[in-house]
Amino acid sequence: MTYDSDNIFAKILRDEIPSTRVYEDADTIAFMDIMPRSDGHVLVVPKTPCRNMLDATAEQMAAVMKTVQLMSRALMVAFEADGITLQQFNETAGGQEVFHLHFHVLARHEGDRLGAPGKMGDQVVISQNADKIRASILDL
Ligand code: AMP
């Protein structure tokens, strides 16, 4: 399996298509999922190419996990969450649809259920949620 540099997250990384970014460091970016399954649904990706966890280097994994932890803490604050769910899919059989490594970070509340997959979010609400996350990062 080879990396396709025309995948949608590669285009987001090159700013060829828009995204609602909430965080960036030297090695990773985090942006809002356009089909959020909870209020705080963030995707974390490495800046360098890899399809998924199976071809990622230890350095890519370490950089991504560092940002996943930071986003998890920010979501707990931003949404007064009770917990965090991580999702990460590898290859089509594993449920992956976009072939650039990414982790889903989802804010959860006691007793809630994740929204249905594949449903476009309201961009105004997504932007408001992104503002809350950015503000929470500054407070960490
Ligand atoms: P998966 O590869 O199964 O983890 O699914 C890809 C995820 O990317 C889904 O949750 C989509 O809602 C999300 N997604 C697809 N296109 C975009 C985009 N342009 N901006 C943000 N999220 C996206």
PDB file of C-alpha atoms and ligand atoms in Angstrom:
ATOM      1  CA  MET A   1       0.000   0.000   0.000  1.00  0.00           C
ATOM      2  CA  THR A   2       1.476   3.339  -1.014  1.00  0.00           C
ATOM      3  CA  TYR A   3       0.723   6.824   0.216  1.00  0.00           C
ATOM      4  CA  ASP A   4      -1.512   8.881  -2.107  1.00  0.00           C
ATOM      5  CA  SER A   5      -0.516  12.538  -1.766  1.00  0.00           C
ATOM      6  CA  ASP A   6      -3.920  13.582  -3.173  1.00  0.00           C
ATOM      7  CA  ASN A   7      -5.829  12.325  -0.126  1.00  0.00           C
ATOM      8  CA  ILE A   8      -8.049  14.931   1.530  1.00  0.00           C
ATOM      9  CA  PHE A   9      -5.917  15.391   4.647  1.00  0.00           C
ATOM     10  CA  ALA A  10      -2.789  15.934   2.530  1.00  0.00           C
ATOM     11  CA  LYS A  11      -4.742  18.684   0.749  1.00  0.00           C
ATOM     12  CA  ILE A  12      -5.727  20.172   4.120  1.00  0.00           C
ATOM     13  CA  LEU A  13      -2.058  20.105   5.179  1.00  0.00           C
ATOM     14  CA  ARG A  14      -1.124  21.981   1.980  1.00  0.00           C
ATOM     15  CA  ASP A  15      -4.010  24.439   2.539  1.00  0.00           C
ATOM     16  CA  GLU A  16      -5.533  23.434  -0.793  1.00  0.00           C
ATOM     17  CA  ILE A  17      -8.892  22.890   0.901  1.00  0.00           C
ATOM     18  CA  PRO A  18     -10.208  24.624   4.015  1.00  0.00           C
ATOM     19  CA  SER A  19     -10.246  23.180   7.499  1.00  0.00           C
ATOM     20  CA  THR A  20     -11.074  24.451  10.949  1.00  0.00           C
ATOM     21  CA  ARG A  21      -7.724  24.117  12.676  1.00  0.00           C
ATOM     22  CA  VAL A  22      -7.526  24.221  16.444  1.00  0.00           C
ATOM     23  CA  TYR A  23      -3.845  23.432  17.007  1.00  0.00           C
ATOM     24  CA  GLU A  24      -0.541  23.139  15.175  1.00  0.00           C
ATOM     25  CA  ASP A  25       3.007  22.320  16.217  1.00  0.00           C
ATOM     26  CA  ALA A  26       6.152  21.426  14.273  1.00  0.00           C
ATOM     27  CA  ASP A  27       5.013  17.873  13.537  1.00  0.00           C
ATOM     28  CA  THR A  28       1.205  17.744  13.740  1.00  0.00           C
ATOM     29  CA  ILE A  29      -2.033  19.618  13.177  1.00  0.00           C
ATOM     30  CA  ALA A  30      -5.454  19.170  14.792  1.00  0.00           C
ATOM     31  CA  PHE A  31      -8.677  20.234  13.080  1.00  0.00           C
ATOM     32  CA  MET A  32     -12.408  19.752  13.467  1.00  0.00           C
ATOM     33  CA  ASP A  33     -14.073  16.735  11.844  1.00  0.00           C
ATOM     34  CA  ILE A  34     -16.655  17.996   9.318  1.00  0.00           C
ATOM     35  CA  MET A  35     -19.006  15.164  10.280  1.00  0.00           C
ATOM     36  CA  PRO A  36     -18.710  15.392  14.048  1.00  0.00           C
ATOM     37  CA  ARG A  37     -19.991  12.525  16.148  1.00  0.00           C
ATOM     38  CA  SER A  38     -19.842  14.607  19.327  1.00  0.00           C
ATOM     39  CA  ASP A  39     -19.507  18.363  19.999  1.00  0.00           C
ATOM     40  CA  GLY A  40     -15.799  18.112  20.442  1.00  0.00           C
ATOM     41  CA  HIS A  41     -14.662  15.869  17.577  1.00  0.00           C
ATOM     42  CA  VAL A  42     -11.090  16.646  16.579  1.00  0.00           C
ATOM     43  CA  LEU A  43      -8.760  14.887  14.142  1.00  0.00           C
ATOM     44  CA  VAL A  44      -5.016  14.797  14.796  1.00  0.00           C
ATOM     45  CA  VAL A  45      -2.648  14.124  11.889  1.00  0.00           C
ATOM     46  CA  PRO A  46       1.122  14.153  11.357  1.00  0.00           C
ATOM     47  CA  LYS A  47       2.462  16.740   8.909  1.00  0.00           C
ATOM     48  CA  THR A  48       4.585  14.112   7.184  1.00  0.00           C
ATOM     49  CA  PRO A  49       3.050  11.410   4.981  1.00  0.00           C
ATOM     50  CA  CYS A  50       1.962   7.969   6.135  1.00  0.00           C
ATOM     51  CA  ARG A  51      -1.211   6.015   5.403  1.00  0.00           C
ATOM     52  CA  ASN A  52      -1.948   4.877   8.929  1.00  0.00           C
ATOM     53  CA  MET A  53      -0.445   3.254  12.017  1.00  0.00           C
ATOM     54  CA  LEU A  54       0.878   0.329   9.982  1.00  0.00           C
ATOM     55  CA  ASP A  55       3.440   2.364   8.021  1.00  0.00           C
ATOM     56  CA  ALA A  56       3.963   5.226  10.501  1.00  0.00           C
ATOM     57  CA  THR A  57       7.379   5.655  12.090  1.00  0.00           C
ATOM     58  CA  ALA A  58       7.816   5.622  15.851  1.00  0.00           C
ATOM     59  CA  GLU A  59       8.553   9.364  15.596  1.00  0.00           C
ATOM     60  CA  GLN A  60       5.298  10.076  13.747  1.00  0.00           C
ATOM     61  CA  MET A  61       3.341   8.051  16.309  1.00  0.00           C
ATOM     62  CA  ALA A  62       5.029   9.819  19.214  1.00  0.00           C
ATOM     63  CA  ALA A  63       4.333  13.264  17.754  1.00  0.00           C
ATOM     64  CA  VAL A  64       0.701  12.438  17.019  1.00  0.00           C
ATOM     65  CA  MET A  65       0.089  10.920  20.461  1.00  0.00           C
ATOM     66  CA  LYS A  66       1.538  13.988  22.151  1.00  0.00           C
ATOM     67  CA  THR A  67      -1.012  16.140  20.334  1.00  0.00           C
ATOM     68  CA  VAL A  68      -3.796  13.604  20.964  1.00  0.00           C
ATOM     69  CA  GLN A  69      -3.140  13.908  24.694  1.00  0.00           C
ATOM     70  CA  LEU A  70      -3.134  17.709  24.528  1.00  0.00           C
ATOM     71  CA  MET A  71      -6.399  17.723  22.542  1.00  0.00           C
ATOM     72  CA  SER A  72      -7.952  15.265  24.997  1.00  0.00           C
ATOM     73  CA  ARG A  73      -7.161  17.559  27.909  1.00  0.00           C
ATOM     74  CA  ALA A  74      -8.449  20.586  25.997  1.00  0.00           C
ATOM     75  CA  LEU A  75     -11.721  18.826  25.132  1.00  0.00           C
ATOM     76  CA  MET A  76     -12.260  17.867  28.778  1.00  0.00           C
ATOM     77  CA  VAL A  77     -12.099  21.562  29.690  1.00  0.00           C
ATOM     78  CA  ALA A  78     -13.855  23.022  26.625  1.00  0.00           C
ATOM     79  CA  PHE A  79     -16.919  20.799  26.895  1.00  0.00           C
ATOM     80  CA  GLU A  80     -16.829  20.004  30.632  1.00  0.00           C
ATOM     81  CA  ALA A  81     -16.553  16.433  29.413  1.00  0.00           C
ATOM     82  CA  ASP A  82     -16.629  13.325  31.577  1.00  0.00           C
ATOM     83  CA  GLY A  83     -14.342  11.320  29.315  1.00  0.00           C
ATOM     84  CA  ILE A  84     -12.624  10.966  25.958  1.00  0.00           C
ATOM     85  CA  THR A  85     -12.964   8.355  23.226  1.00  0.00           C
ATOM     86  CA  LEU A  86     -10.144   7.783  20.737  1.00  0.00           C
ATOM     87  CA  GLN A  87     -10.772   6.112  17.389  1.00  0.00           C
ATOM     88  CA  GLN A  88      -8.162   5.171  14.809  1.00  0.00           C
ATOM     89  CA  PHE A  89      -8.783   2.992  11.744  1.00  0.00           C
ATOM     90  CA  ASN A  90      -6.269   1.157   9.559  1.00  0.00           C
ATOM     91  CA  GLU A  91      -7.005   0.266   5.910  1.00  0.00           C
ATOM     92  CA  THR A  92     -10.440  -0.247   4.409  1.00  0.00           C
ATOM     93  CA  ALA A  93     -11.076  -3.486   6.270  1.00  0.00           C
ATOM     94  CA  GLY A  94     -10.288  -1.645   9.496  1.00  0.00           C
ATOM     95  CA  GLY A  95     -12.808   1.108   8.731  1.00  0.00           C
ATOM     96  CA  GLN A  96     -10.391   3.717   7.328  1.00  0.00           C
ATOM     97  CA  GLU A  97     -11.746   6.096   4.679  1.00  0.00           C
ATOM     98  CA  VAL A  98      -9.028   8.771   4.456  1.00  0.00           C
ATOM     99  CA  PHE A  99      -5.555   7.344   3.969  1.00  0.00           C
ATOM    100  CA  HIS A 100      -3.397   9.740   5.947  1.00  0.00           C
ATOM    101  CA  LEU A 101      -2.806   8.675   9.569  1.00  0.00           C
ATOM    102  CA  HIS A 102      -5.311  10.294  11.919  1.00  0.00           C
ATOM    103  CA  PHE A 103      -6.725   9.862  15.378  1.00  0.00           C
ATOM    104  CA  HIS A 104     -10.283  10.879  16.225  1.00  0.00           C
ATOM    105  CA  VAL A 105     -10.508  12.545  19.653  1.00  0.00           C
ATOM    106  CA  LEU A 106     -14.089  12.729  20.933  1.00  0.00           C
ATOM    107  CA  ALA A 107     -15.420  14.467  24.033  1.00  0.00           C
ATOM    108  CA  ARG A 108     -17.901  12.273  25.921  1.00  0.00           C
ATOM    109  CA  HIS A 109     -20.475  12.852  28.615  1.00  0.00           C
ATOM    110  CA  GLU A 110     -21.852  10.341  31.086  1.00  0.00           C
ATOM    111  CA  GLY A 111     -24.556   8.288  29.355  1.00  0.00           C
ATOM    112  CA  ASP A 112     -24.214   9.918  25.904  1.00  0.00           C
ATOM    113  CA  ARG A 113     -24.039   8.065  22.605  1.00  0.00           C
ATOM    114  CA  LEU A 114     -21.886   8.996  19.630  1.00  0.00           C
ATOM    115  CA  GLY A 115     -23.806  10.592  16.757  1.00  0.00           C
ATOM    116  CA  ALA A 116     -24.271   8.681  13.519  1.00  0.00           C
ATOM    117  CA  PRO A 117     -21.241   8.665  11.205  1.00  0.00           C
ATOM    118  CA  GLY A 118     -21.395  10.400   7.821  1.00  0.00           C
ATOM    119  CA  LYS A 119     -23.668  13.299   8.813  1.00  0.00           C
ATOM    120  CA  MET A 120     -22.348  16.765   7.907  1.00  0.00           C
ATOM    121  CA  GLY A 121     -22.093  19.122  10.869  1.00  0.00           C
ATOM    122  CA  ASP A 122     -23.332  22.719  11.015  1.00  0.00           C
ATOM    123  CA  GLN A 123     -20.251  24.829  10.176  1.00  0.00           C
ATOM    124  CA  VAL A 124     -21.343  27.640  12.527  1.00  0.00           C
ATOM    125  CA  VAL A 125     -21.524  25.206  15.443  1.00  0.00           C
ATOM    126  CA  ILE A 126     -18.234  23.587  14.428  1.00  0.00           C
ATOM    127  CA  SER A 127     -16.556  27.021  14.403  1.00  0.00           C
ATOM    128  CA  GLN A 128     -17.989  27.859  17.825  1.00  0.00           C
ATOM    129  CA  ASN A 129     -16.729  24.547  19.192  1.00  0.00           C
ATOM    130  CA  ALA A 130     -13.310  25.199  17.657  1.00  0.00           C
ATOM    131  CA  ASP A 131     -13.163  28.555  19.474  1.00  0.00           C
ATOM    132  CA  LYS A 132     -13.878  26.801  22.770  1.00  0.00           C
ATOM    133  CA  ILE A 133     -11.108  24.282  22.122  1.00  0.00           C
ATOM    134  CA  ARG A 134      -8.550  26.956  21.168  1.00  0.00           C
ATOM    135  CA  ALA A 135      -9.388  28.907  24.338  1.00  0.00           C
ATOM    136  CA  SER A 136      -9.026  25.779  26.463  1.00  0.00           C
ATOM    137  CA  ILE A 137      -5.607  24.977  25.009  1.00  0.00           C
ATOM    138  CA  LEU A 138      -4.378  28.368  26.171  1.00  0.00           C
ATOM    139  CA  ASP A 139      -5.536  27.565  29.716  1.00  0.00           C
ATOM    140  CA  LEU A 140      -3.720  24.215  29.957  1.00  0.00           C
TER     141      LEU A 140
HETATM  142  P1  AMP B   1     -11.846   7.471   8.798  1.00  0.00           P
HETATM  143  O1  AMP B   1     -10.784   7.410   7.731  1.00  0.00           O
HETATM  144  O2  AMP B   1     -12.782   6.302   8.783  1.00  0.00           O
HETATM  145  O3  AMP B   1     -11.289   7.721  10.150  1.00  0.00           O
HETATM  146  O4  AMP B   1     -12.817   8.687   8.444  1.00  0.00           O
HETATM  147  C1  AMP B   1     -12.359   9.917   7.992  1.00  0.00           C
HETATM  148  C2  AMP B   1     -12.916  11.040   8.827  1.00  0.00           C
HETATM  149  O5  AMP B   1     -12.535  12.238   8.192  1.00  0.00           O
HETATM  150  C3  AMP B   1     -14.448  11.071   8.967  1.00  0.00           C
HETATM  151  O6  AMP B   1     -14.785  11.211  10.342  1.00  0.00           O
HETATM  152  C4  AMP B   1     -14.843  12.293   8.165  1.00  0.00           C
HETATM  153  O7  AMP B   1     -15.967  12.966   8.712  1.00  0.00           O
HETATM  154  C5  AMP B   1     -13.602  13.147   8.242  1.00  0.00           C
HETATM  155  N1  AMP B   1     -13.418  14.067   7.135  1.00  0.00           N
HETATM  156  C6  AMP B   1     -13.512  13.800   5.810  1.00  0.00           C
HETATM  157  N2  AMP B   1     -13.242  14.894   5.074  1.00  0.00           N
HETATM  158  C7  AMP B   1     -12.971  15.887   5.957  1.00  0.00           C
HETATM  159  C8  AMP B   1     -12.609  17.260   5.828  1.00  0.00           C
HETATM  160  N3  AMP B   1     -12.500  17.865   4.631  1.00  0.00           N
HETATM  161  N4  AMP B   1     -12.412  17.988   6.947  1.00  0.00           N
HETATM  162  C9  AMP B   1     -12.526  17.405   8.169  1.00  0.00           C
HETATM  163  N5  AMP B   1     -12.848  16.120   8.359  1.00  0.00           N
HETATM  164  C10 AMP B   1     -13.070  15.362   7.276  1.00  0.00           C
END
